Amino acid sequence: RLFYKLESELSLVSGSGSTVFGLFHQRKKALDVCERLKNTYSLSLAKSLSRAQYWDSINAGV
């Protein structure tokens, strides 16, 4: 419900329920939410990658 109130596009709970995450279309909105919640929760900001970006990132330097 928290991410819903914070206007995330989607929020889900991990399989075991120990992690909740929200998806935001705009980086600024995600940053604003992180700033607002950083003193209450342990947070990580992540970016979705395309398949090509993913493969490029794991093959970099190999």
PDB file of N, CA and C in Angstrom:
ATOM      1  N   ARG A   1       0.813  -1.199   0.000  1.00  0.00           N
ATOM      2  CA  ARG A   1       0.000   0.000   0.000  1.00  0.00           C
ATOM      3  C   ARG A   1       0.852   1.256   0.000  1.00  0.00           C
ATOM      4  N   LEU A   2       2.020   1.172   0.616  1.00  0.00           N
ATOM      5  CA  LEU A   2       2.882   2.348   0.677  1.00  0.00           C
ATOM      6  C   LEU A   2       3.281   2.811  -0.716  1.00  0.00           C
ATOM      7  N   PHE A   3       3.746   1.888  -1.557  1.00  0.00           N
ATOM      8  CA  PHE A   3       4.148   2.275  -2.905  1.00  0.00           C
ATOM      9  C   PHE A   3       2.950   2.760  -3.722  1.00  0.00           C
ATOM     10  N   TYR A   4       1.793   2.203  -3.470  1.00  0.00           N
ATOM     11  CA  TYR A   4       0.581   2.684  -4.140  1.00  0.00           C
ATOM     12  C   TYR A   4       0.339   4.142  -3.774  1.00  0.00           C
ATOM     13  N   LYS A   5       0.454   4.457  -2.492  1.00  0.00           N
ATOM     14  CA  LYS A   5       0.272   5.839  -2.036  1.00  0.00           C
ATOM     15  C   LYS A   5       1.340   6.759  -2.611  1.00  0.00           C
ATOM     16  N   LEU A   6       2.515   6.210  -2.877  1.00  0.00           N
ATOM     17  CA  LEU A   6       3.614   7.004  -3.422  1.00  0.00           C
ATOM     18  C   LEU A   6       3.614   7.007  -4.950  1.00  0.00           C
ATOM     19  N   GLU A   7       2.535   6.502  -5.537  1.00  0.00           N
ATOM     20  CA  GLU A   7       2.288   6.565  -6.975  1.00  0.00           C
ATOM     21  C   GLU A   7       3.237   5.715  -7.816  1.00  0.00           C
ATOM     22  N   SER A   8       3.620   4.541  -7.309  1.00  0.00           N
ATOM     23  CA  SER A   8       4.407   3.636  -8.150  1.00  0.00           C
ATOM     24  C   SER A   8       3.488   3.051  -9.224  1.00  0.00           C
ATOM     25  N   GLU A   9       4.073   2.697 -10.347  1.00  0.00           N
ATOM     26  CA  GLU A   9       3.302   2.090 -11.433  1.00  0.00           C
ATOM     27  C   GLU A   9       2.902   0.663 -11.074  1.00  0.00           C
ATOM     28  N   LEU A  10       3.754   0.014 -10.300  1.00  0.00           N
ATOM     29  CA  LEU A  10       3.534  -1.367  -9.896  1.00  0.00           C
ATOM     30  C   LEU A  10       4.313  -1.605  -8.623  1.00  0.00           C
ATOM     31  N   SER A  11       3.750  -2.362  -7.709  1.00  0.00           N
ATOM     32  CA  SER A  11       4.512  -2.776  -6.530  1.00  0.00           C
ATOM     33  C   SER A  11       4.243  -4.252  -6.283  1.00  0.00           C
ATOM     34  N   LEU A  12       5.294  -4.951  -5.897  1.00  0.00           N
ATOM     35  CA  LEU A  12       5.207  -6.393  -5.678  1.00  0.00           C
ATOM     36  C   LEU A  12       6.017  -6.785  -4.455  1.00  0.00           C
ATOM     37  N   VAL A  13       5.722  -7.962  -3.943  1.00  0.00           N
ATOM     38  CA  VAL A  13       6.455  -8.544  -2.828  1.00  0.00           C
ATOM     39  C   VAL A  13       7.275  -9.696  -3.385  1.00  0.00           C
ATOM     40  N   SER A  14       8.508  -9.854  -2.882  1.00  0.00           N
ATOM     41  CA  SER A  14       9.346 -10.965  -3.339  1.00  0.00           C
ATOM     42  C   SER A  14       8.714 -12.289  -2.932  1.00  0.00           C
ATOM     43  N   GLY A  15       9.222 -13.368  -3.490  1.00  0.00           N
ATOM     44  CA  GLY A  15       8.672 -14.690  -3.215  1.00  0.00           C
ATOM     45  C   GLY A  15       8.549 -15.022  -1.743  1.00  0.00           C
ATOM     46  N   SER A  16       9.579 -14.690  -0.959  1.00  0.00           N
ATOM     47  CA  SER A  16       9.538 -15.007   0.465  1.00  0.00           C
ATOM     48  C   SER A  16       8.863 -13.912   1.277  1.00  0.00           C
ATOM     49  N   GLY A  17       8.616 -12.780   0.653  1.00  0.00           N
ATOM     50  CA  GLY A  17       7.948 -11.685   1.352  1.00  0.00           C
ATOM     51  C   GLY A  17       8.870 -10.753   2.104  1.00  0.00           C
ATOM     52  N   SER A  18      10.176 -10.994   2.011  1.00  0.00           N
ATOM     53  CA  SER A  18      11.113 -10.156   2.765  1.00  0.00           C
ATOM     54  C   SER A  18      11.445  -8.856   2.050  1.00  0.00           C
ATOM     55  N   THR A  19      11.071  -8.747   0.791  1.00  0.00           N
ATOM     56  CA  THR A  19      11.373  -7.556   0.000  1.00  0.00           C
ATOM     57  C   THR A  19      10.122  -7.078  -0.720  1.00  0.00           C
ATOM     58  N   VAL A  20       9.930  -5.775  -0.692  1.00  0.00           N
ATOM     59  CA  VAL A  20       8.855  -5.134  -1.446  1.00  0.00           C
ATOM     60  C   VAL A  20       9.514  -4.167  -2.409  1.00  0.00           C
ATOM     61  N   PHE A  21       9.028  -4.118  -3.642  1.00  0.00           N
ATOM     62  CA  PHE A  21       9.612  -3.159  -4.572  1.00  0.00           C
ATOM     63  C   PHE A  21       8.527  -2.470  -5.379  1.00  0.00           C
ATOM     64  N   GLY A  22       8.865  -1.265  -5.812  1.00  0.00           N
ATOM     65  CA  GLY A  22       7.955  -0.481  -6.632  1.00  0.00           C
ATOM     66  C   GLY A  22       8.640  -0.087  -7.920  1.00  0.00           C
ATOM     67  N   LEU A  23       7.876  -0.014  -8.987  1.00  0.00           N
ATOM     68  CA  LEU A  23       8.398   0.407 -10.283  1.00  0.00           C
ATOM     69  C   LEU A  23       7.869   1.801 -10.602  1.00  0.00           C
ATOM     70  N   PHE A  24       8.769   2.635 -11.089  1.00  0.00           N
ATOM     71  CA  PHE A  24       8.419   4.003 -11.444  1.00  0.00           C
ATOM     72  C   PHE A  24       8.886   4.266 -12.869  1.00  0.00           C
ATOM     73  N   HIS A  25       8.054   4.911 -13.666  1.00  0.00           N
ATOM     74  CA  HIS A  25       8.432   5.238 -15.046  1.00  0.00           C
ATOM     75  C   HIS A  25       9.484   6.335 -15.087  1.00  0.00           C
ATOM     76  N   GLN A  26       9.437   7.226 -14.121  1.00  0.00           N
ATOM     77  CA  GLN A  26      10.345   8.362 -14.143  1.00  0.00           C
ATOM     78  C   GLN A  26      11.356   8.274 -13.011  1.00  0.00           C
ATOM     79  N   ARG A  27      12.623   8.420 -13.372  1.00  0.00           N
ATOM     80  CA  ARG A  27      13.719   8.342 -12.403  1.00  0.00           C
ATOM     81  C   ARG A  27      13.548   9.359 -11.276  1.00  0.00           C
ATOM     82  N   LYS A  28      13.128  10.566 -11.608  1.00  0.00           N
ATOM     83  CA  LYS A  28      12.974  11.596 -10.584  1.00  0.00           C
ATOM     84  C   LYS A  28      11.976  11.165  -9.517  1.00  0.00           C
ATOM     85  N   LYS A  29      10.886  10.558  -9.909  1.00  0.00           N
ATOM     86  CA  LYS A  29       9.889  10.087  -8.944  1.00  0.00           C
ATOM     87  C   LYS A  29      10.496   9.013  -8.046  1.00  0.00           C
ATOM     88  N   ALA A  30      11.253   8.089  -8.621  1.00  0.00           N
ATOM     89  CA  ALA A  30      11.907   7.041  -7.830  1.00  0.00           C
ATOM     90  C   ALA A  30      12.901   7.653  -6.846  1.00  0.00           C
ATOM     91  N   LEU A  31      13.664   8.636  -7.297  1.00  0.00           N
ATOM     92  CA  LEU A  31      14.619   9.313  -6.411  1.00  0.00           C
ATOM     93  C   LEU A  31      13.901  10.047  -5.283  1.00  0.00           C
ATOM     94  N   ASP A  32      12.798  10.691  -5.595  1.00  0.00           N
ATOM     95  CA  ASP A  32      12.018  11.392  -4.569  1.00  0.00           C
ATOM     96  C   ASP A  32      11.504  10.422  -3.509  1.00  0.00           C
ATOM     97  N   VAL A  33      11.018   9.266  -3.946  1.00  0.00           N
ATOM     98  CA  VAL A  33      10.521   8.257  -3.007  1.00  0.00           C
ATOM     99  C   VAL A  33      11.663   7.735  -2.139  1.00  0.00           C
ATOM    100  N   CYS A  34      12.817   7.469  -2.735  1.00  0.00           N
ATOM    101  CA  CYS A  34      13.980   7.010  -1.962  1.00  0.00           C
ATOM    102  C   CYS A  34      14.375   8.043  -0.919  1.00  0.00           C
ATOM    103  N   GLU A  35      14.394   9.284  -1.312  1.00  0.00           N
ATOM    104  CA  GLU A  35      14.753  10.354  -0.377  1.00  0.00           C
ATOM    105  C   GLU A  35      13.757  10.415   0.780  1.00  0.00           C
ATOM    106  N   ARG A  36      12.502  10.260   0.467  1.00  0.00           N
ATOM    107  CA  ARG A  36      11.452  10.331   1.487  1.00  0.00           C
ATOM    108  C   ARG A  36      11.514   9.161   2.475  1.00  0.00           C
ATOM    109  N   LEU A  37      11.911   7.981   1.993  1.00  0.00           N
ATOM    110  CA  LEU A  37      11.859   6.775   2.827  1.00  0.00           C
ATOM    111  C   LEU A  37      13.203   6.336   3.399  1.00  0.00           C
ATOM    112  N   LYS A  38      14.286   7.006   3.033  1.00  0.00           N
ATOM    113  CA  LYS A  38      15.623   6.512   3.375  1.00  0.00           C
ATOM    114  C   LYS A  38      15.899   6.423   4.873  1.00  0.00           C
ATOM    115  N   ASN A  39      15.244   7.202   5.680  1.00  0.00           N
ATOM    116  CA  ASN A  39      15.477   7.155   7.125  1.00  0.00           C
ATOM    117  C   ASN A  39      14.621   6.109   7.825  1.00  0.00           C
ATOM    118  N   THR A  40      13.695   5.509   7.094  1.00  0.00           N
ATOM    119  CA  THR A  40      12.789   4.521   7.678  1.00  0.00           C
ATOM    120  C   THR A  40      13.072   3.103   7.196  1.00  0.00           C
ATOM    121  N   TYR A  41      13.509   2.969   5.945  1.00  0.00           N
ATOM    122  CA  TYR A  41      13.693   1.658   5.333  1.00  0.00           C
ATOM    123  C   TYR A  41      15.079   1.537   4.704  1.00  0.00           C
ATOM    124  N   SER A  42      15.526   0.306   4.548  1.00  0.00           N
ATOM    125  CA  SER A  42      16.738   0.029   3.784  1.00  0.00           C
ATOM    126  C   SER A  42      16.336   0.003   2.310  1.00  0.00           C
ATOM    127  N   LEU A  43      16.943   0.884   1.512  1.00  0.00           N
ATOM    128  CA  LEU A  43      16.518   1.053   0.123  1.00  0.00           C
ATOM    129  C   LEU A  43      17.659   0.861  -0.854  1.00  0.00           C
ATOM    130  N   SER A  44      17.319   0.425  -2.037  1.00  0.00           N
ATOM    131  CA  SER A  44      18.254   0.374  -3.161  1.00  0.00           C
ATOM    132  C   SER A  44      17.509   0.865  -4.387  1.00  0.00           C
ATOM    133  N   LEU A  45      18.163   1.703  -5.158  1.00  0.00           N
ATOM    134  CA  LEU A  45      17.591   2.179  -6.411  1.00  0.00           C
ATOM    135  C   LEU A  45      18.228   1.379  -7.538  1.00  0.00           C
ATOM    136  N   ALA A  46      17.405   0.810  -8.386  1.00  0.00           N
ATOM    137  CA  ALA A  46      17.909  -0.018  -9.486  1.00  0.00           C
ATOM    138  C   ALA A  46      17.298   0.455 -10.794  1.00  0.00           C
ATOM    139  N   LYS A  47      17.939   0.087 -11.877  1.00  0.00           N
ATOM    140  CA  LYS A  47      17.470   0.443 -13.211  1.00  0.00           C
ATOM    141  C   LYS A  47      17.229  -0.840 -13.999  1.00  0.00           C
ATOM    142  N   SER A  48      16.134  -0.889 -14.709  1.00  0.00           N
ATOM    143  CA  SER A  48      15.854  -2.028 -15.585  1.00  0.00           C
ATOM    144  C   SER A  48      16.771  -1.971 -16.793  1.00  0.00           C
ATOM    145  N   LEU A  49      17.218  -3.131 -17.233  1.00  0.00           N
ATOM    146  CA  LEU A  49      18.085  -3.222 -18.403  1.00  0.00           C
ATOM    147  C   LEU A  49      17.404  -4.020 -19.496  1.00  0.00           C
ATOM    148  N   SER A  50      17.685  -3.646 -20.718  1.00  0.00           N
ATOM    149  CA  SER A  50      17.241  -4.475 -21.838  1.00  0.00           C
ATOM    150  C   SER A  50      18.115  -5.731 -21.855  1.00  0.00           C
ATOM    151  N   ARG A  51      17.711  -6.717 -22.600  1.00  0.00           N
ATOM    152  CA  ARG A  51      18.519  -7.938 -22.707  1.00  0.00           C
ATOM    153  C   ARG A  51      19.919  -7.618 -23.229  1.00  0.00           C
ATOM    154  N   ALA A  52      19.996  -6.750 -24.240  1.00  0.00           N
ATOM    155  CA  ALA A  52      21.298  -6.377 -24.812  1.00  0.00           C
ATOM    156  C   ALA A  52      22.169  -5.664 -23.779  1.00  0.00           C
ATOM    157  N   GLN A  53      21.587  -4.748 -23.013  1.00  0.00           N
ATOM    158  CA  GLN A  53      22.348  -4.051 -21.974  1.00  0.00           C
ATOM    159  C   GLN A  53      22.851  -5.035 -20.919  1.00  0.00           C
ATOM    160  N   TYR A  54      22.007  -5.993 -20.555  1.00  0.00           N
ATOM    161  CA  TYR A  54      22.400  -6.998 -19.568  1.00  0.00           C
ATOM    162  C   TYR A  54      23.603  -7.796 -20.065  1.00  0.00           C
ATOM    163  N   TRP A  55      23.511  -8.330 -21.290  1.00  0.00           N
ATOM    164  CA  TRP A  55      24.611  -9.135 -21.821  1.00  0.00           C
ATOM    165  C   TRP A  55      25.875  -8.306 -21.986  1.00  0.00           C
ATOM    166  N   ASP A  56      25.734  -7.063 -22.416  1.00  0.00           N
ATOM    167  CA  ASP A  56      26.901  -6.182 -22.523  1.00  0.00           C
ATOM    168  C   ASP A  56      27.551  -5.977 -21.163  1.00  0.00           C
ATOM    169  N   SER A  57      26.735  -5.831 -20.117  1.00  0.00           N
ATOM    170  CA  SER A  57      27.286  -5.565 -18.783  1.00  0.00           C
ATOM    171  C   SER A  57      28.008  -6.782 -18.206  1.00  0.00           C
ATOM    172  N   ILE A  58      27.506  -7.997 -18.471  1.00  0.00           N
ATOM    173  CA  ILE A  58      28.186  -9.162 -17.902  1.00  0.00           C
ATOM    174  C   ILE A  58      29.376  -9.605 -18.742  1.00  0.00           C
ATOM    175  N   ASN A  59      29.429  -9.175 -19.997  1.00  0.00           N
ATOM    176  CA  ASN A  59      30.557  -9.519 -20.859  1.00  0.00           C
ATOM    177  C   ASN A  59      31.639  -8.446 -20.874  1.00  0.00           C
ATOM    178  N   ALA A  60      31.412  -7.335 -20.204  1.00  0.00           N
ATOM    179  CA  ALA A  60      32.386  -6.236 -20.195  1.00  0.00           C
ATOM    180  C   ALA A  60      33.678  -6.699 -19.529  1.00  0.00           C
ATOM    181  N   GLY A  61      34.778  -6.498 -20.210  1.00  0.00           N
ATOM    182  CA  GLY A  61      36.072  -6.833 -19.628  1.00  0.00           C
ATOM    183  C   GLY A  61      36.436  -8.299 -19.674  1.00  0.00           C
ATOM    184  N   VAL A  62      35.641  -9.109 -20.363  1.00  0.00           N
ATOM    185  CA  VAL A  62      35.934 -10.549 -20.431  1.00  0.00           C
ATOM    186  C   VAL A  62      36.653 -10.867 -21.708  1.00  0.00           C
TER     187      VAL A  62
END
